[in-house]
């Protein structure tokens, strides 16, 4: 169906199914930073599952509008998780490495990896630009010297 685009699904991809993260054989050779970035992405899927439940998440992931070529539900789920990938990459590898994800992510959304889930490159570019701007703003806020205030209540 994906013209061979997913023939290596079980040996190449990480996935969350029914609350469990499945990793391919090469996980053991993955560097620590790459593992953290990937786990932050997959943690978003676990949160989505907790929010939606298995049945609704499976429906949203697989159905609206079509399982292939125009999978809006899957695209929405993955946009949320890949935003975290961009954020984690910026935090751990720098903003330039996060910027460098554009073409990789565009290929993921518009290619066979996810069954051509959102075949509109300009939409992906706009989403990427908005996400990167938000992440850059968040990172700038961290480095601006603004300290978080923590209030501690002491019981009598």
PDB file of C-alpha atoms in Angstrom:
ATOM      1  CA  UNK A   1       0.000   0.000   0.000  1.00  0.00           C
ATOM      2  CA  UNK A   2       2.876   2.393   0.786  1.00  0.00           C
ATOM      3  CA  UNK A   3       4.961   1.163  -2.160  1.00  0.00           C
ATOM      4  CA  UNK A   4       7.576  -0.233   0.207  1.00  0.00           C
ATOM      5  CA  UNK A   5       7.696   2.900   2.367  1.00  0.00           C
ATOM      6  CA  UNK A   6       6.892   0.926   5.501  1.00  0.00           C
ATOM      7  CA  UNK A   7       8.594  -2.373   4.719  1.00  0.00           C
ATOM      8  CA  UNK A   8      11.089  -1.642   7.497  1.00  0.00           C
ATOM      9  CA  UNK A   9       8.448  -0.489   9.995  1.00  0.00           C
ATOM     10  CA  UNK A  10       9.251  -3.096  12.647  1.00  0.00           C
ATOM     11  CA  UNK A  11      13.018  -2.789  12.241  1.00  0.00           C
ATOM     12  CA  UNK A  12      13.329   1.004  11.867  1.00  0.00           C
ATOM     13  CA  UNK A  13      10.560   2.820  13.724  1.00  0.00           C
ATOM     14  CA  UNK A  14       9.639   3.394  17.356  1.00  0.00           C
ATOM     15  CA  UNK A  15       5.965   3.271  18.187  1.00  0.00           C
ATOM     16  CA  UNK A  16       3.562   3.432  21.088  1.00  0.00           C
ATOM     17  CA  UNK A  17       0.788   0.864  21.092  1.00  0.00           C
ATOM     18  CA  UNK A  18      -1.605   0.363  24.010  1.00  0.00           C
ATOM     19  CA  UNK A  19       0.601   2.248  26.443  1.00  0.00           C
ATOM     20  CA  UNK A  20       3.838   0.488  25.592  1.00  0.00           C
ATOM     21  CA  UNK A  21       6.814   1.859  23.659  1.00  0.00           C
ATOM     22  CA  UNK A  22       8.179  -0.555  21.087  1.00  0.00           C
ATOM     23  CA  UNK A  23      11.727   0.058  19.937  1.00  0.00           C
ATOM     24  CA  UNK A  24      13.660  -1.477  17.049  1.00  0.00           C
ATOM     25  CA  UNK A  25      16.831  -3.499  17.452  1.00  0.00           C
ATOM     26  CA  UNK A  26      19.065  -0.469  16.818  1.00  0.00           C
ATOM     27  CA  UNK A  27      17.783   1.190  20.028  1.00  0.00           C
ATOM     28  CA  UNK A  28      20.747  -0.281  21.913  1.00  0.00           C
ATOM     29  CA  UNK A  29      23.117   1.606  19.589  1.00  0.00           C
ATOM     30  CA  UNK A  30      21.250   4.916  19.844  1.00  0.00           C
ATOM     31  CA  UNK A  31      23.085   7.733  21.629  1.00  0.00           C
ATOM     32  CA  UNK A  32      21.773   9.125  24.894  1.00  0.00           C
ATOM     33  CA  UNK A  33      20.704  12.502  23.513  1.00  0.00           C
ATOM     34  CA  UNK A  34      18.882  10.881  20.599  1.00  0.00           C
ATOM     35  CA  UNK A  35      17.128   8.559  23.047  1.00  0.00           C
ATOM     36  CA  UNK A  36      15.962  11.471  25.188  1.00  0.00           C
ATOM     37  CA  UNK A  37      14.674  13.367  22.142  1.00  0.00           C
ATOM     38  CA  UNK A  38      12.830  10.290  20.914  1.00  0.00           C
ATOM     39  CA  UNK A  39      11.405   9.513  24.348  1.00  0.00           C
ATOM     40  CA  UNK A  40      10.093  13.064  24.664  1.00  0.00           C
ATOM     41  CA  UNK A  41       8.300  12.618  21.306  1.00  0.00           C
ATOM     42  CA  UNK A  42       6.827   9.282  22.365  1.00  0.00           C
ATOM     43  CA  UNK A  43       5.834  10.683  25.782  1.00  0.00           C
ATOM     44  CA  UNK A  44       3.510  13.044  23.901  1.00  0.00           C
ATOM     45  CA  UNK A  45       1.838  10.019  22.301  1.00  0.00           C
ATOM     46  CA  UNK A  46       1.426   8.442  25.741  1.00  0.00           C
ATOM     47  CA  UNK A  47      -0.204  11.650  26.989  1.00  0.00           C
ATOM     48  CA  UNK A  48      -2.474  11.705  23.935  1.00  0.00           C
ATOM     49  CA  UNK A  49      -3.473   8.125  24.680  1.00  0.00           C
ATOM     50  CA  UNK A  50      -4.216   9.012  28.309  1.00  0.00           C
ATOM     51  CA  UNK A  51      -6.294  11.981  27.131  1.00  0.00           C
ATOM     52  CA  UNK A  52      -8.202  10.145  24.383  1.00  0.00           C
ATOM     53  CA  UNK A  53      -8.122   6.482  25.355  1.00  0.00           C
ATOM     54  CA  UNK A  54      -7.104   3.626  23.064  1.00  0.00           C
ATOM     55  CA  UNK A  55     -10.245   3.442  20.948  1.00  0.00           C
ATOM     56  CA  UNK A  56     -10.557   7.151  20.184  1.00  0.00           C
ATOM     57  CA  UNK A  57      -6.830   7.563  19.582  1.00  0.00           C
ATOM     58  CA  UNK A  58      -6.803   4.603  17.171  1.00  0.00           C
ATOM     59  CA  UNK A  59      -9.817   6.064  15.369  1.00  0.00           C
ATOM     60  CA  UNK A  60      -8.293   9.558  15.115  1.00  0.00           C
ATOM     61  CA  UNK A  61      -4.933   8.126  14.039  1.00  0.00           C
ATOM     62  CA  UNK A  62      -6.304   5.792  11.393  1.00  0.00           C
ATOM     63  CA  UNK A  63      -9.502   7.279   9.983  1.00  0.00           C
ATOM     64  CA  UNK A  64     -10.081  11.046   9.558  1.00  0.00           C
ATOM     65  CA  UNK A  65     -10.169  11.680   6.601  1.00  0.00           C
ATOM     66  CA  UNK A  66      -8.516   8.695   4.976  1.00  0.00           C
ATOM     67  CA  UNK A  67      -5.957   6.162   6.214  1.00  0.00           C
ATOM     68  CA  UNK A  68      -3.638   7.229   3.386  1.00  0.00           C
ATOM     69  CA  UNK A  69      -2.917  10.441   1.488  1.00  0.00           C
ATOM     70  CA  UNK A  70      -5.046  12.750   3.630  1.00  0.00           C
ATOM     71  CA  UNK A  71      -4.895  11.510   7.218  1.00  0.00           C
ATOM     72  CA  UNK A  72      -5.719  14.712   9.083  1.00  0.00           C
ATOM     73  CA  UNK A  73      -6.180  12.974  12.432  1.00  0.00           C
ATOM     74  CA  UNK A  74      -2.775  11.290  12.209  1.00  0.00           C
ATOM     75  CA  UNK A  75      -1.171  14.549  11.096  1.00  0.00           C
ATOM     76  CA  UNK A  76      -2.630  16.395  14.122  1.00  0.00           C
ATOM     77  CA  UNK A  77      -1.347  13.717  16.491  1.00  0.00           C
ATOM     78  CA  UNK A  78       2.109  13.751  14.910  1.00  0.00           C
ATOM     79  CA  UNK A  79       2.301  17.574  14.734  1.00  0.00           C
ATOM     80  CA  UNK A  80       1.889  17.667  18.495  1.00  0.00           C
ATOM     81  CA  UNK A  81       4.580  15.015  19.060  1.00  0.00           C
ATOM     82  CA  UNK A  82       7.010  16.476  16.510  1.00  0.00           C
ATOM     83  CA  UNK A  83       6.671  19.880  18.156  1.00  0.00           C
ATOM     84  CA  UNK A  84       8.215  18.218  21.192  1.00  0.00           C
ATOM     85  CA  UNK A  85      10.919  16.710  18.958  1.00  0.00           C
ATOM     86  CA  UNK A  86      11.778  20.195  17.715  1.00  0.00           C
ATOM     87  CA  UNK A  87      11.753  21.588  21.265  1.00  0.00           C
ATOM     88  CA  UNK A  88      13.911  18.756  22.651  1.00  0.00           C
ATOM     89  CA  UNK A  89      16.358  19.055  19.749  1.00  0.00           C
ATOM     90  CA  UNK A  90      16.682  22.813  20.283  1.00  0.00           C
ATOM     91  CA  UNK A  91      17.258  22.342  24.002  1.00  0.00           C
ATOM     92  CA  UNK A  92      19.748  19.500  23.702  1.00  0.00           C
ATOM     93  CA  UNK A  93      21.500  20.115  20.388  1.00  0.00           C
ATOM     94  CA  UNK A  94      20.871  23.803  19.718  1.00  0.00           C
ATOM     95  CA  UNK A  95      18.446  25.820  17.637  1.00  0.00           C
ATOM     96  CA  UNK A  96      20.423  25.266  14.415  1.00  0.00           C
ATOM     97  CA  UNK A  97      19.945  21.502  14.725  1.00  0.00           C
ATOM     98  CA  UNK A  98      16.242  22.069  15.345  1.00  0.00           C
ATOM     99  CA  UNK A  99      16.058  24.232  12.201  1.00  0.00           C
ATOM    100  CA  UNK A 100      17.782  21.446  10.270  1.00  0.00           C
ATOM    101  CA  UNK A 101      14.812  19.130  10.963  1.00  0.00           C
ATOM    102  CA  UNK A 102      12.590  20.949   8.436  1.00  0.00           C
ATOM    103  CA  UNK A 103      13.242  18.784   5.377  1.00  0.00           C
ATOM    104  CA  UNK A 104      13.300  15.551   7.378  1.00  0.00           C
ATOM    105  CA  UNK A 105       9.924  16.334   8.935  1.00  0.00           C
ATOM    106  CA  UNK A 106       8.450  17.546   5.681  1.00  0.00           C
ATOM    107  CA  UNK A 107       9.450  14.231   4.092  1.00  0.00           C
ATOM    108  CA  UNK A 108       7.889  12.336   7.026  1.00  0.00           C
ATOM    109  CA  UNK A 109       4.528  14.057   6.632  1.00  0.00           C
ATOM    110  CA  UNK A 110       4.412  14.067   2.832  1.00  0.00           C
ATOM    111  CA  UNK A 111       6.057  10.693   2.195  1.00  0.00           C
ATOM    112  CA  UNK A 112       5.435   6.996   2.613  1.00  0.00           C
ATOM    113  CA  UNK A 113       6.721   6.827   6.221  1.00  0.00           C
ATOM    114  CA  UNK A 114       3.267   7.765   7.490  1.00  0.00           C
ATOM    115  CA  UNK A 115       1.317   6.896   4.356  1.00  0.00           C
ATOM    116  CA  UNK A 116       1.496  10.397   2.856  1.00  0.00           C
ATOM    117  CA  UNK A 117      -0.555  11.620   5.791  1.00  0.00           C
ATOM    118  CA  UNK A 118      -0.440  15.293   4.853  1.00  0.00           C
ATOM    119  CA  UNK A 119       0.772  15.814   1.282  1.00  0.00           C
ATOM    120  CA  UNK A 120       0.860  19.619   1.449  1.00  0.00           C
ATOM    121  CA  UNK A 121       4.486  20.809   1.857  1.00  0.00           C
ATOM    122  CA  UNK A 122       3.505  24.470   2.277  1.00  0.00           C
ATOM    123  CA  UNK A 123       1.275  23.588   5.222  1.00  0.00           C
ATOM    124  CA  UNK A 124       4.157  21.641   6.784  1.00  0.00           C
ATOM    125  CA  UNK A 125       6.488  24.599   6.225  1.00  0.00           C
ATOM    126  CA  UNK A 126       4.018  26.973   7.888  1.00  0.00           C
ATOM    127  CA  UNK A 127       3.559  24.589  10.853  1.00  0.00           C
ATOM    128  CA  UNK A 128       7.343  24.210  11.153  1.00  0.00           C
ATOM    129  CA  UNK A 129       7.935  27.973  11.067  1.00  0.00           C
ATOM    130  CA  UNK A 130       5.268  28.606  13.730  1.00  0.00           C
ATOM    131  CA  UNK A 131       6.591  25.799  15.922  1.00  0.00           C
ATOM    132  CA  UNK A 132      10.207  26.915  15.592  1.00  0.00           C
ATOM    133  CA  UNK A 133       9.256  30.513  16.440  1.00  0.00           C
ATOM    134  CA  UNK A 134       7.399  29.304  19.541  1.00  0.00           C
ATOM    135  CA  UNK A 135      10.368  27.160  20.626  1.00  0.00           C
ATOM    136  CA  UNK A 136      12.836  29.995  20.013  1.00  0.00           C
ATOM    137  CA  UNK A 137      10.644  32.290  22.098  1.00  0.00           C
ATOM    138  CA  UNK A 138      10.471  29.730  24.910  1.00  0.00           C
ATOM    139  CA  UNK A 139      14.248  29.303  24.880  1.00  0.00           C
ATOM    140  CA  UNK A 140      14.812  33.063  24.840  1.00  0.00           C
ATOM    141  CA  UNK A 141      12.554  33.361  27.887  1.00  0.00           C
ATOM    142  CA  UNK A 142      14.673  30.808  29.752  1.00  0.00           C
ATOM    143  CA  UNK A 143      17.837  32.754  29.129  1.00  0.00           C
ATOM    144  CA  UNK A 144      16.409  36.195  29.836  1.00  0.00           C
ATOM    145  CA  UNK A 145      17.234  36.114  33.520  1.00  0.00           C
ATOM    146  CA  UNK A 146      13.601  35.767  34.503  1.00  0.00           C
ATOM    147  CA  UNK A 147      13.504  33.551  37.557  1.00  0.00           C
ATOM    148  CA  UNK A 148      10.539  31.376  38.312  1.00  0.00           C
ATOM    149  CA  UNK A 149       8.909  32.052  41.632  1.00  0.00           C
ATOM    150  CA  UNK A 150       8.146  29.029  43.740  1.00  0.00           C
ATOM    151  CA  UNK A 151       5.955  29.460  46.743  1.00  0.00           C
ATOM    152  CA  UNK A 152       6.221  26.953  49.527  1.00  0.00           C
ATOM    153  CA  UNK A 153       3.418  26.592  51.999  1.00  0.00           C
ATOM    154  CA  UNK A 154       4.487  25.633  55.466  1.00  0.00           C
ATOM    155  CA  UNK A 155       1.910  23.790  57.475  1.00  0.00           C
ATOM    156  CA  UNK A 156       1.670  24.860  61.133  1.00  0.00           C
TER     157      UNK A 156
END
